[in-house]
Short mmCIF file of C-alpha atoms and ligand atoms in Angstrom, two decimals:
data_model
loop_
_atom_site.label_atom_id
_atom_site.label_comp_id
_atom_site.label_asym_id
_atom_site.label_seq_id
_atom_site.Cartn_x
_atom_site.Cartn_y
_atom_site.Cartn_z
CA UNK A 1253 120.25 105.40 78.12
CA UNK A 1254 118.43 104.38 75.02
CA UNK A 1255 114.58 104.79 74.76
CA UNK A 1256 112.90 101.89 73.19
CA UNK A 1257 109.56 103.17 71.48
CA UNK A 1258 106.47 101.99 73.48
CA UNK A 1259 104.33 98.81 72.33
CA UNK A 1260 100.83 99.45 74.29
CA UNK A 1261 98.91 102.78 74.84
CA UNK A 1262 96.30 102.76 77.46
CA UNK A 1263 93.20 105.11 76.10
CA UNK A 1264 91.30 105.84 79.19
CA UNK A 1265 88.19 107.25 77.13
CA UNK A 1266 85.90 108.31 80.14
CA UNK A 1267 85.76 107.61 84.05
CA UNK A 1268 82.57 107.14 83.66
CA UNK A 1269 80.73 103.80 84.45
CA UNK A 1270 77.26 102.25 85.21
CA UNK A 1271 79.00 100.07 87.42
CA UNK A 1272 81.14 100.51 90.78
CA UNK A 1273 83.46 98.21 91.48
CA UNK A 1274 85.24 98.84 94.76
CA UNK A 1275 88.70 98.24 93.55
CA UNK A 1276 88.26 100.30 90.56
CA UNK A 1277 91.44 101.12 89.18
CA UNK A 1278 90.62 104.86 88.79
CA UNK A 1279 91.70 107.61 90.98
CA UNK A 1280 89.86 109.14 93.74
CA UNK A 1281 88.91 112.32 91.64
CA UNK A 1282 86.94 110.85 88.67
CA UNK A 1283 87.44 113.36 85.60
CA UNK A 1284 83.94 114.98 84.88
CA UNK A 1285 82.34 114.44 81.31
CA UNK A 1286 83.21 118.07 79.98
CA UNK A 1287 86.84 117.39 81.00
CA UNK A 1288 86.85 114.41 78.59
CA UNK A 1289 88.66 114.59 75.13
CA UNK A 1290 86.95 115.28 72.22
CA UNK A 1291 86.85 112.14 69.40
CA UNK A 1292 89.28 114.50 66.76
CA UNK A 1293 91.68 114.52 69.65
CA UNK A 1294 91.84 111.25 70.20
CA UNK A 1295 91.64 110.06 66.53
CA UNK A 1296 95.47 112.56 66.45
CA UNK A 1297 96.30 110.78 69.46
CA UNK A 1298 96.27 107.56 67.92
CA UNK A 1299 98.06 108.64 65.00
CA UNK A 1300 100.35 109.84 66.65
CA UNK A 1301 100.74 107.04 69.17
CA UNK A 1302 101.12 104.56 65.83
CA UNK A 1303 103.91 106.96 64.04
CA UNK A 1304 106.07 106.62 67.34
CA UNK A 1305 105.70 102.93 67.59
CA UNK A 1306 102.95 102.16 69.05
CA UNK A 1307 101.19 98.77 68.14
CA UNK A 1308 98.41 97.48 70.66
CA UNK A 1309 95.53 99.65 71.86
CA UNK A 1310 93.27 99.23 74.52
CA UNK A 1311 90.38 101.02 74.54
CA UNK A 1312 89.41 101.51 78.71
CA UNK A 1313 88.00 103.80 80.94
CA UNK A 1314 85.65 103.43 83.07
CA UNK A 1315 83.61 102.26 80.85
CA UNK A 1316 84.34 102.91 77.27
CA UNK A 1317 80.95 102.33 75.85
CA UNK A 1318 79.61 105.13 77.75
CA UNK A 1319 81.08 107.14 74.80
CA UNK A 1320 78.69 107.44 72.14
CA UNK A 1321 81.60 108.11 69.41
CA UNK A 1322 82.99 104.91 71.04
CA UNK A 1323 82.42 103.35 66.78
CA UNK A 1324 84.05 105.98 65.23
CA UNK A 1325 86.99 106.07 67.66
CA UNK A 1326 87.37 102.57 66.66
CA UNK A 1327 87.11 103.16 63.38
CA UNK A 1328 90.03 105.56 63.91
CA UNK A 1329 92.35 103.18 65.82
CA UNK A 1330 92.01 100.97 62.75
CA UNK A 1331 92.55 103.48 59.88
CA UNK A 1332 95.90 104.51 62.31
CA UNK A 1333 97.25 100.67 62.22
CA UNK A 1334 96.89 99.74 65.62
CA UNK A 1335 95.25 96.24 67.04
CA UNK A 1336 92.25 97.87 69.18
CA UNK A 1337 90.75 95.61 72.03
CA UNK A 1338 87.70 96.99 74.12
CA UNK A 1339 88.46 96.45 77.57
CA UNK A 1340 84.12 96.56 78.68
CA UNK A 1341 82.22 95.15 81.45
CA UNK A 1342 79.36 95.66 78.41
CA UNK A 1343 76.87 97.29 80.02
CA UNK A 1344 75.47 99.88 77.31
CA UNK A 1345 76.65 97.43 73.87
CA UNK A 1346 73.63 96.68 72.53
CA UNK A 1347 73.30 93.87 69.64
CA UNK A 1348 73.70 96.65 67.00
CA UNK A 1349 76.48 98.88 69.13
CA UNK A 1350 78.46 95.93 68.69
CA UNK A 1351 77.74 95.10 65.17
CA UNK A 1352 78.64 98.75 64.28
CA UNK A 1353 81.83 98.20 66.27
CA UNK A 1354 82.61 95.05 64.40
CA UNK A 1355 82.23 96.68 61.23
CA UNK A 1356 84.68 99.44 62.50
CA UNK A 1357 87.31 96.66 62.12
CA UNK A 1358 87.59 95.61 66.17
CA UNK A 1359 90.05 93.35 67.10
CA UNK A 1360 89.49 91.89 69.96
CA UNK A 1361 87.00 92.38 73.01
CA UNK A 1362 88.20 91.96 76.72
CA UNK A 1363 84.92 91.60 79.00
CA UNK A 1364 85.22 92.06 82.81
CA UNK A 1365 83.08 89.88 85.47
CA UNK A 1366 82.67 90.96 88.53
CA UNK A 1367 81.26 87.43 89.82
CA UNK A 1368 80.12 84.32 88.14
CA UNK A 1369 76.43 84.51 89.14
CA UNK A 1370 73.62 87.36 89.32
CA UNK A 1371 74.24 87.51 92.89
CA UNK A 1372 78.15 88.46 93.06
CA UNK A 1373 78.70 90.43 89.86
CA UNK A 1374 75.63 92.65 90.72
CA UNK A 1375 76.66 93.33 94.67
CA UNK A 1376 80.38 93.64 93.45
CA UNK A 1377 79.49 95.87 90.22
CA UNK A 1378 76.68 97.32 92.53
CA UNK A 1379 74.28 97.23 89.20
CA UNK A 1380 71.26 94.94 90.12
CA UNK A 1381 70.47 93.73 86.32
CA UNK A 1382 74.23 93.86 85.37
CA UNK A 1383 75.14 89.93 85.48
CA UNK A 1384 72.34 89.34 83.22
CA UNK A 1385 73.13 91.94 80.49
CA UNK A 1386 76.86 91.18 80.71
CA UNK A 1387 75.64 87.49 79.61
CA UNK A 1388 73.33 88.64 77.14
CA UNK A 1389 76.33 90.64 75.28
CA UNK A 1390 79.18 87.77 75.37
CA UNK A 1391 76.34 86.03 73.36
CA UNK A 1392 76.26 88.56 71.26
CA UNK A 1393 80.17 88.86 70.89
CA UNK A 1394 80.25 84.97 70.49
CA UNK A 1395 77.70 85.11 67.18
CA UNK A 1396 79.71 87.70 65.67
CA UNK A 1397 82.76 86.27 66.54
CA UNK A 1398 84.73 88.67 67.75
CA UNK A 1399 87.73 87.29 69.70
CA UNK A 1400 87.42 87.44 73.27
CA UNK A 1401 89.07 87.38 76.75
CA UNK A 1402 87.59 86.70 80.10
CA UNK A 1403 88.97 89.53 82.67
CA UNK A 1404 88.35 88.81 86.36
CA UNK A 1405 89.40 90.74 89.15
CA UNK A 1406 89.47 88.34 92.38
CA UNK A 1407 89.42 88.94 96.07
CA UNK A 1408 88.31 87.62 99.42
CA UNK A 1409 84.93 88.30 98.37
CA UNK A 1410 84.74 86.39 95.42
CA UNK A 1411 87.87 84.25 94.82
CA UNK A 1412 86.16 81.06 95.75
CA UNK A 1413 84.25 81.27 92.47
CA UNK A 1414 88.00 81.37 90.36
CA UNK A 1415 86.68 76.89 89.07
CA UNK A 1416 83.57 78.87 87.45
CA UNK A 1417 84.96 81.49 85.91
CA UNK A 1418 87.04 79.49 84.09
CA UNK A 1419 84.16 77.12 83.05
CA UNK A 1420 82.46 80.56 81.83
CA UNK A 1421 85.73 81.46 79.92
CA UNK A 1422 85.09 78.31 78.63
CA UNK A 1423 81.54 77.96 77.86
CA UNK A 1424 81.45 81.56 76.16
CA UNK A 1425 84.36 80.40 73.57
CA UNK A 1426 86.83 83.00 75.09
CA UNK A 1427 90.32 82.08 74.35
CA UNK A 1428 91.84 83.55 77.31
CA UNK A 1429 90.82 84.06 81.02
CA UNK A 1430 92.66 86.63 82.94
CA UNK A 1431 92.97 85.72 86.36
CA UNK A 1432 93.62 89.35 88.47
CA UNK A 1433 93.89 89.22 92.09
CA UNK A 1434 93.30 92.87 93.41
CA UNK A 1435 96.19 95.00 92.97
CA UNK A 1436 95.76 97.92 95.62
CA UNK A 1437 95.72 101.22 93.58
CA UNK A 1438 92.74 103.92 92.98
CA UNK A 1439 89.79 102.51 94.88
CA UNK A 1440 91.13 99.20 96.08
CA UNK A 1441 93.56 101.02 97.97
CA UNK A 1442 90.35 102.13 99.92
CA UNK A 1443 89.40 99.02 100.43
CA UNK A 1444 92.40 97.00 101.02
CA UNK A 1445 91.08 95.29 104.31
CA UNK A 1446 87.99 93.98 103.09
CA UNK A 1447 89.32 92.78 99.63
CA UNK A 1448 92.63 91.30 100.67
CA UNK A 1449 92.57 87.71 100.07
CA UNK A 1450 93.87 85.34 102.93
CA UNK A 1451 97.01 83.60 102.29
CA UNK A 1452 95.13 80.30 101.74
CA UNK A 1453 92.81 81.72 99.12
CA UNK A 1454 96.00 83.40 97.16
CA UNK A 1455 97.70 79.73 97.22
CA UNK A 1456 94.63 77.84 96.56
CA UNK A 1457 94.21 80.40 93.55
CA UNK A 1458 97.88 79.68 92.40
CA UNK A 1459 97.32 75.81 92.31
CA UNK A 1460 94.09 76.24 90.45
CA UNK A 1461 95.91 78.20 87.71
CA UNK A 1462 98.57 76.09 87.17
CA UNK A 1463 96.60 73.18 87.03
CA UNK A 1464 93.98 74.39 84.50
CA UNK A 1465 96.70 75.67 82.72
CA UNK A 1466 97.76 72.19 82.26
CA UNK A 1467 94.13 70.63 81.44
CA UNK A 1468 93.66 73.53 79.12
CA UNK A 1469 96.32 73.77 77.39
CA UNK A 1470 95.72 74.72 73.33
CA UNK A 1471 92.24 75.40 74.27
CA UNK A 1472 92.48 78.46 76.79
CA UNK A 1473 95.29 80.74 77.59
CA UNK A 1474 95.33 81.67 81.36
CA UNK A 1475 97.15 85.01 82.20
CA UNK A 1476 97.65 85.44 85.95
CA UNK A 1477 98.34 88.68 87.95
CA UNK A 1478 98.94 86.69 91.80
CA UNK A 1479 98.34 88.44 94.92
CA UNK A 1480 101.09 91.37 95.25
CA UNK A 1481 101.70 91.76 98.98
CA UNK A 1482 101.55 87.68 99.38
CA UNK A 1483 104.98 87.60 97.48
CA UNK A 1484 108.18 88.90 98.70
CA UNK A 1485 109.51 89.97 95.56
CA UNK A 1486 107.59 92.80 93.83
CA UNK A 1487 106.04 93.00 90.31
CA UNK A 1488 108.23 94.02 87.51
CA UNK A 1489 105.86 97.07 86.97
CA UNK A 1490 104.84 98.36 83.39
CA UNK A 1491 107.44 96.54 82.08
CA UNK A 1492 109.88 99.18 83.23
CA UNK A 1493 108.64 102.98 84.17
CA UNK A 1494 108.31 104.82 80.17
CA UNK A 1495 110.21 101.63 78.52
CA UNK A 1496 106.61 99.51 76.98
CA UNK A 1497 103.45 101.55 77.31
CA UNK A 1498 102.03 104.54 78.36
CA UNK A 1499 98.28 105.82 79.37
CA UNK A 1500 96.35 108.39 77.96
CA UNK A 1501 93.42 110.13 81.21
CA UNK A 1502 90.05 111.17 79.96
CA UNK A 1503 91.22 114.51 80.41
CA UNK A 1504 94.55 113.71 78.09
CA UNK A 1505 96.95 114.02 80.48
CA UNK A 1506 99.96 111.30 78.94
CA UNK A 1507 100.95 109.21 82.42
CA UNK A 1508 103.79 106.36 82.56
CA UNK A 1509 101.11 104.49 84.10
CA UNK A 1510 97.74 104.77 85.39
CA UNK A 1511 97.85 105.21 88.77
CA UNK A 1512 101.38 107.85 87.74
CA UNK A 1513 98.92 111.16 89.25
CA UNK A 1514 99.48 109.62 92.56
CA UNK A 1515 102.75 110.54 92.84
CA UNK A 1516 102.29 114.34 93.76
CA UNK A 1517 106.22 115.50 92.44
CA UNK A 1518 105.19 114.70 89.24
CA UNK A 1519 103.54 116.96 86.58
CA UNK A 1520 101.81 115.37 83.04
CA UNK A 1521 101.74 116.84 80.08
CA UNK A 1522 98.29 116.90 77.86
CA UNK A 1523 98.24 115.62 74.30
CA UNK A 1524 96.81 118.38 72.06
CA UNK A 1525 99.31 120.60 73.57
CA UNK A 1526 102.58 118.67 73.29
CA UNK A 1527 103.32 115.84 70.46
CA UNK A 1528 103.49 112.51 71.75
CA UNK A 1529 106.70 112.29 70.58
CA UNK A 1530 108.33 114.72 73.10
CA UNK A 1531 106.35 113.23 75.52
CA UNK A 1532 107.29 109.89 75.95
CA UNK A 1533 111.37 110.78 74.88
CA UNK A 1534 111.82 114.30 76.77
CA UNK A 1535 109.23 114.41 79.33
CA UNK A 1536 110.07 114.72 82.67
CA UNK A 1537 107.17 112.63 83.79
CA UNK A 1538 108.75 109.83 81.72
CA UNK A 1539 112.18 110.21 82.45
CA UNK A 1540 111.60 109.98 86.38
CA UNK A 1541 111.96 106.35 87.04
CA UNK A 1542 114.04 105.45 83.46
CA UNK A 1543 116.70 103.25 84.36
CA UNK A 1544 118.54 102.93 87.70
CA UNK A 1545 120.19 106.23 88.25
CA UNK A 1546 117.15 107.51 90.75
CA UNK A 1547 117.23 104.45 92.74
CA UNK A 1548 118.06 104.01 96.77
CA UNK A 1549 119.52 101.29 98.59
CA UNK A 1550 118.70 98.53 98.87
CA UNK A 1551 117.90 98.60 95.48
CA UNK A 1552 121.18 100.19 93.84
CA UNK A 1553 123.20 98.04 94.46
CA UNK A 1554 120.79 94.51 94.09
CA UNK A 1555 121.50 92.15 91.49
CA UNK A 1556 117.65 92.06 90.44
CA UNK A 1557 117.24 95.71 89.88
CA UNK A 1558 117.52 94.92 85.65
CA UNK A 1559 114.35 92.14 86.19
CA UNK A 1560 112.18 94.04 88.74
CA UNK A 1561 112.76 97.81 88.61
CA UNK A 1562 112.47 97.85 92.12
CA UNK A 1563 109.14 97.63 91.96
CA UNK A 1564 106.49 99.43 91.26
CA UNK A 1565 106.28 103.74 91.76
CA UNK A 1566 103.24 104.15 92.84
CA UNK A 1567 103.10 101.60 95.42
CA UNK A 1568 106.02 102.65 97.22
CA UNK A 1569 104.51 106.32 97.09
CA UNK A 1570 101.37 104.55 98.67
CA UNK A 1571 103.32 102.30 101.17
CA UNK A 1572 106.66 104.03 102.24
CA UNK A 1573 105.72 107.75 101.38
CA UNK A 1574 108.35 107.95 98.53
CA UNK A 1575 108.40 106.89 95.05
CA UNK A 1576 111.70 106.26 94.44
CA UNK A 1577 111.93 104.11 97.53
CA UNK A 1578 111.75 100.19 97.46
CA UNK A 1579 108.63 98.70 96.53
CA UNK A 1580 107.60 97.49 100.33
CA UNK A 1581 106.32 94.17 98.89
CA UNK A 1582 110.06 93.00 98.55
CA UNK A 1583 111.55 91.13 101.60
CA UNK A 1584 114.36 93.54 101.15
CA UNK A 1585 112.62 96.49 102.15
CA UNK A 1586 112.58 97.96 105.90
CA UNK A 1587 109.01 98.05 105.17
CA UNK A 1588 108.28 94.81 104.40
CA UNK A 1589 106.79 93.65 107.69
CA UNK A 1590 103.99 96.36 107.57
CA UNK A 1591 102.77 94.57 104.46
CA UNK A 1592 103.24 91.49 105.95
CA UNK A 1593 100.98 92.79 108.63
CA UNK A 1594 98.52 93.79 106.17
CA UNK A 1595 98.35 90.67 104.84
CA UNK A 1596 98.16 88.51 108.39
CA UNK A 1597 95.32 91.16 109.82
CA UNK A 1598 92.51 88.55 108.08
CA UNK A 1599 90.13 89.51 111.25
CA UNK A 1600 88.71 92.82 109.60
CA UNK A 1601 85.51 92.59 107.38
CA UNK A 1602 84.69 95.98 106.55
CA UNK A 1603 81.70 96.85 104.03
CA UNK A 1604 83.82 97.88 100.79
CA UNK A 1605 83.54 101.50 99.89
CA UNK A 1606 81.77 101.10 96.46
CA UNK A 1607 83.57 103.44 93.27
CA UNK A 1608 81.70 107.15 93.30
CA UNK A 1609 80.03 107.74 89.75
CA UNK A 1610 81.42 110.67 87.30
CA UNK A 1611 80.06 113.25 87.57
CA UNK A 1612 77.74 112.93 83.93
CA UNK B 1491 106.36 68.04 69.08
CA UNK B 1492 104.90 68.39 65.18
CA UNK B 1493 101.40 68.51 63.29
CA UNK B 1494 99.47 65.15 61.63
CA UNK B 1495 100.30 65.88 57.67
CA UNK B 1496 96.91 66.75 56.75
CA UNK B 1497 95.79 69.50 59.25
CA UNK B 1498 95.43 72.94 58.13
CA UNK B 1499 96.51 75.87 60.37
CA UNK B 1500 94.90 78.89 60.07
CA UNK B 1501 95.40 82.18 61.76
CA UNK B 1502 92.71 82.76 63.35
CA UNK B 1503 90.38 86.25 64.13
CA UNK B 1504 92.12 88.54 65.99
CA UNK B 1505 95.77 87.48 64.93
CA UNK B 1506 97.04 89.74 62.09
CA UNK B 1507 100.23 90.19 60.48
CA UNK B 1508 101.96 93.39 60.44
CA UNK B 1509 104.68 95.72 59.21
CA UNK B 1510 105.97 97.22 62.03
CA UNK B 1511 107.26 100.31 60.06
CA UNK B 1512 108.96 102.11 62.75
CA UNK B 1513 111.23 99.27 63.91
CA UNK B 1514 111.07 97.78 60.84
CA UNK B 1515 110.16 94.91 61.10
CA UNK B 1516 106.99 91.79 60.77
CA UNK B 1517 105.37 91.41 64.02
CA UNK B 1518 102.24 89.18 64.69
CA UNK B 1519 99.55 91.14 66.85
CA UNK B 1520 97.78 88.76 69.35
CA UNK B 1521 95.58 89.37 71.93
CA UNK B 1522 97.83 91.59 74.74
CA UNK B 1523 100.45 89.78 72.80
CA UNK B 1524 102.95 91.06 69.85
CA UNK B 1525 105.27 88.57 68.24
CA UNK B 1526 108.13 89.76 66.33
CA UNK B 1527 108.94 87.54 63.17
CA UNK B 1528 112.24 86.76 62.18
CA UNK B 1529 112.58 85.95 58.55
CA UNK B 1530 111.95 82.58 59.31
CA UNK B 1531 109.11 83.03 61.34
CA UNK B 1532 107.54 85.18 58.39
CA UNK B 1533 108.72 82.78 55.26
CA UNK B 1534 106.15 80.12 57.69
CA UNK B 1535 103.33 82.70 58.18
CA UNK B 1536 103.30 83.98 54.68
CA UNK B 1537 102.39 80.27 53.69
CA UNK B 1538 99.36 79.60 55.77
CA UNK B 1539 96.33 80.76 53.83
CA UNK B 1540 93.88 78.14 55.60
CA UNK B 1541 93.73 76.26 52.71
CA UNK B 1542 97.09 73.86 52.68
CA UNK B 1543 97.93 71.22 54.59
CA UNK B 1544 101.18 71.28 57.21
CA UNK B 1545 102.50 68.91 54.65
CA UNK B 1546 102.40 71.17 51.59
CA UNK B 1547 103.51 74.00 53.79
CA UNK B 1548 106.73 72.16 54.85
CA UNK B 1549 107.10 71.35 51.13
CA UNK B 1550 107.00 74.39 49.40
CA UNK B 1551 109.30 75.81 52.56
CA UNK B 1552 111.73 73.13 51.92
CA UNK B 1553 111.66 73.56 48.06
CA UNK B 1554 112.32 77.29 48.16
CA UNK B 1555 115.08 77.36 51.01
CA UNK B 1556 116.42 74.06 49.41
CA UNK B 1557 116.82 72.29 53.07
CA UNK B 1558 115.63 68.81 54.08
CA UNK B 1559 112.36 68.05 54.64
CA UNK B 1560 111.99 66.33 57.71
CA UNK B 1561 113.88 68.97 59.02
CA UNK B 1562 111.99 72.01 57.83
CA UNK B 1563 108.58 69.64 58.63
CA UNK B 1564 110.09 69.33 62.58
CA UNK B 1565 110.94 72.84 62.87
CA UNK B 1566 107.97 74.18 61.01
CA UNK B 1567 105.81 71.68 63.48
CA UNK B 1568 107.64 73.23 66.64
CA UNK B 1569 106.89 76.79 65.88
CA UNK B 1570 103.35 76.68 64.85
CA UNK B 1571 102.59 74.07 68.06
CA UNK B 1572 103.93 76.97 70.02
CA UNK B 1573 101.76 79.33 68.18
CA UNK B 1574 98.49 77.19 68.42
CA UNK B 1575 99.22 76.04 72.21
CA UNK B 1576 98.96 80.07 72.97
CA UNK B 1577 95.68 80.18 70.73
CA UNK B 1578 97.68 82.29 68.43
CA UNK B 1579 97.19 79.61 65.74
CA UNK B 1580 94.22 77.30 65.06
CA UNK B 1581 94.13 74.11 63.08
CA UNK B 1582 91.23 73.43 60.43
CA UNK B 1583 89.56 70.27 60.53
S1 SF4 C 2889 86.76 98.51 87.49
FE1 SF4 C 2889 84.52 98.48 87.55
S2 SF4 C 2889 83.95 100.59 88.07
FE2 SF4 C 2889 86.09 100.65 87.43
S3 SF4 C 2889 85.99 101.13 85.27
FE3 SF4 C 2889 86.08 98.91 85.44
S4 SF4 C 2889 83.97 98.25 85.42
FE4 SF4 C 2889 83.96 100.43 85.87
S1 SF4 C 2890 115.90 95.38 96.56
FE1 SF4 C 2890 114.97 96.48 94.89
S2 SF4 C 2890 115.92 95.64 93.03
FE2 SF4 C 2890 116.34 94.21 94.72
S3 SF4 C 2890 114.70 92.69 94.62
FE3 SF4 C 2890 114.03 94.29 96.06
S4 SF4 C 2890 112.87 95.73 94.79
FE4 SF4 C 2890 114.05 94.45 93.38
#
């Protein structure tokens, strides 16, 4: 089959974070900060990344400001060619941080909230003081008019405050807002009971998109990731498995995805060690899951295998033990009724299991 | 849907044109959003500097591709509408 070159690289500067989210989308075992690449390799990285085709980047981690060369690794994104976005909750840009990282030629910021008041983004975040910095900075981004996009992850705990976070998308001059019910990888798989949304908040959540969508239209763009084991037909994943993006670990280990170490068969290769190139074209890793040929019934043979992929990898490694098995979220997996049952068990309210820090 | 004659799009922050050298191609980068450009698309972009009007635009369009102007002025309309409704393009006022 024919490779397309990837669009989007994920650069997952550090895993670590003031905050801890308890559906954090990074794994279990947190990379340390001497693990962590070096700013020279990651400045390659992105030229690299741009000479195979490359043309968004998002900045991530954890929390990417948490790097002190965070400035000059923008600086290097920029000098490469590629449209660099911060993906931040903003704790640690201060007013001149962000200035510098203006300066550096910064596209676009993408700011997380963990709740629309003091109250729920600090229990959620588990910072007491975080709400109020995270405010202080989208002023901050708004006077220096960087281009920005709201980014909320929603759950039973807080998706009754969905109305005010997009009055805050709103009210801060964002021109997008996107709307993320919990996806159960990393930590949220921990804490799947206590963050699954009922089946009334994940419709009530639907309606409220589509009709602010409506109202809003030309003014704010809503992107909406709905609740995966409330459908019956799974996510078309990444895009297809190596076919749009790729991730790059603190540690520089080059996944298909970011949640891709989960799958134990698999083995990574580092960048530094191996081009980029050979990477994403010859790499095992990235070959895995390319087209249909690894697939099992029911999947082979189903007429939606070119729109959905089957599903996504890692979530059938989670669910049904294999990763080249159905994705259990579709109705046409033997499967299916456990998540089903996952999503009807609504009784259990667990405390949430809050994301360990990195190890400094 | 089109634009009143006198409005002035402009591309806003965080939209930039670009040469998309290894598949050759213009492509607009948008917030979690690329937009290849067919010539078309990149004849219209190349036009906006945020200083002329959607009238002058469709002029100078219909001038140098020597095609009618009410149809260049609908299609231009469409295509930046469907820009601007994804915040992709703003309009001056
Ligand atoms: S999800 Fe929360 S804990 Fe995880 S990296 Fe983002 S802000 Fe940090
Ligand atoms: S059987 Fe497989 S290909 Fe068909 S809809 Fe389900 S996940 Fe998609």
């Amino acid at each position: 089959m024919k490779v397309p070159p990837p669009i989007a690289m994920l650069a997952e500067l550090t895993h670590r974070c003031p905050l801890s989210c308890p559906y954090c989308s990074n794994p279990l075992d947190l990379a340390r900060k001497e693990q962590e690449l070096p700013t020279h390799v990651w400045a390659d990285a992105f030229r690299q990344a741009a000479d195979l085709g490359v043309l968004q980047l998002h900045l991530s981690g954890g929390e990417p400001a948490a790097r002190r060369d965070l400035t000059e690794l923008v600086a290097a994104a920029r000098a490469a060619g590629l449209y660099t976005n911060l993906i931040t909750s903003a704790i640690g840009l201060t007013e001149r941080r962000l200035q510098d990282l203006d300066e550096a030629g910064l596209d676009h910021v993408q700011l997380s909230l963990q709740g629309t008041d003091a109250e729920m983004a600090d229990y959620i975040g588990g910072y007491k003081g975080g709400f109020k910095r995270k405010m202080q900075a989208a002023e901050w981004i708004g006077e220096l008019g960087i281009p920005l996009t709201l980014n909320t992850v929603l759950h039973r705990k807080n998706l009754h405050q969905l109305p005010q976070a997009i009055e805050m998308a709103m009210d801060m001059g964002a021109r997008r807002i996107e709307v993320a019910i919990v996806q159960f990888h990393g930590w949220a798989l921990k804490n799947r009971d206590s963050l699954m949304p009922t089946k009334e908040q994940a419709d009530t959540a639907s309606k409220i998109v589509a009709e602010a969508r409506k109202r809003l239209e030309g003014r704010l763009v809503l992107d909406y990731v709905p609740a995966d084991y409330h459908s019956n037909a799974p996510k078309r994943c990444m895009g297809g498995w190596g076919m749009v993006g790729l991730n790059i670990a603190p540690d520089g280990h080059v996944l298909p995805c970011h949640a891709a170490q989960t799958i134990p068969q698999l083995t990574f290769e580092r960048i530094g060690e191996t081009p980029l190139k050979d990477i994403w074209y010859h790499s095992a890793a990235f070959n895995a899951y390319r087209g249909d040929a690894w697939m099992q019934e029911p999947c082979r043979s189903c007429e939606f295998k070119g729109r959905d992929f089957g599903g996504c990898r890692c979530q059938a490694m989670a669910l049904a033990g294999d990763a080249a098995a159905t994705d259990p979220v579709c109705s046409k997996s033997p499967l299916h009724h456990k998540v089903k049952a996952l999503v009807d068990n609504q009784d259990v309210v667990e405390d949430l299991t809050f994301r360990a820090a990195a190890a400094p | 849907m089109t634009l009143p004659a006198a409005s002035i799009p402009v591309i806003p922050r965080g939209v930039r044109l670009h040469h998309d050298k290894v598949r050759n191609q213009w492509v607009l980068l948008a917030p979690e959003r690329t937009i290849s450009l067919d010539p078309i698309g990149h004849a219209i972009l190349l036009e906006i500097d945020g200083t002329r009007t959607f009238e002058t635009i469709a002029r100078t369009l219909a001038d140098k591709y020597d095609a009618p102007l009410d149809q260049i002025t609908s299609d231009v309309g469409e295509y930046l509408h469907g820009l601007m409704i994804r915040r992709i393009m703003d309009v001056a006022t």
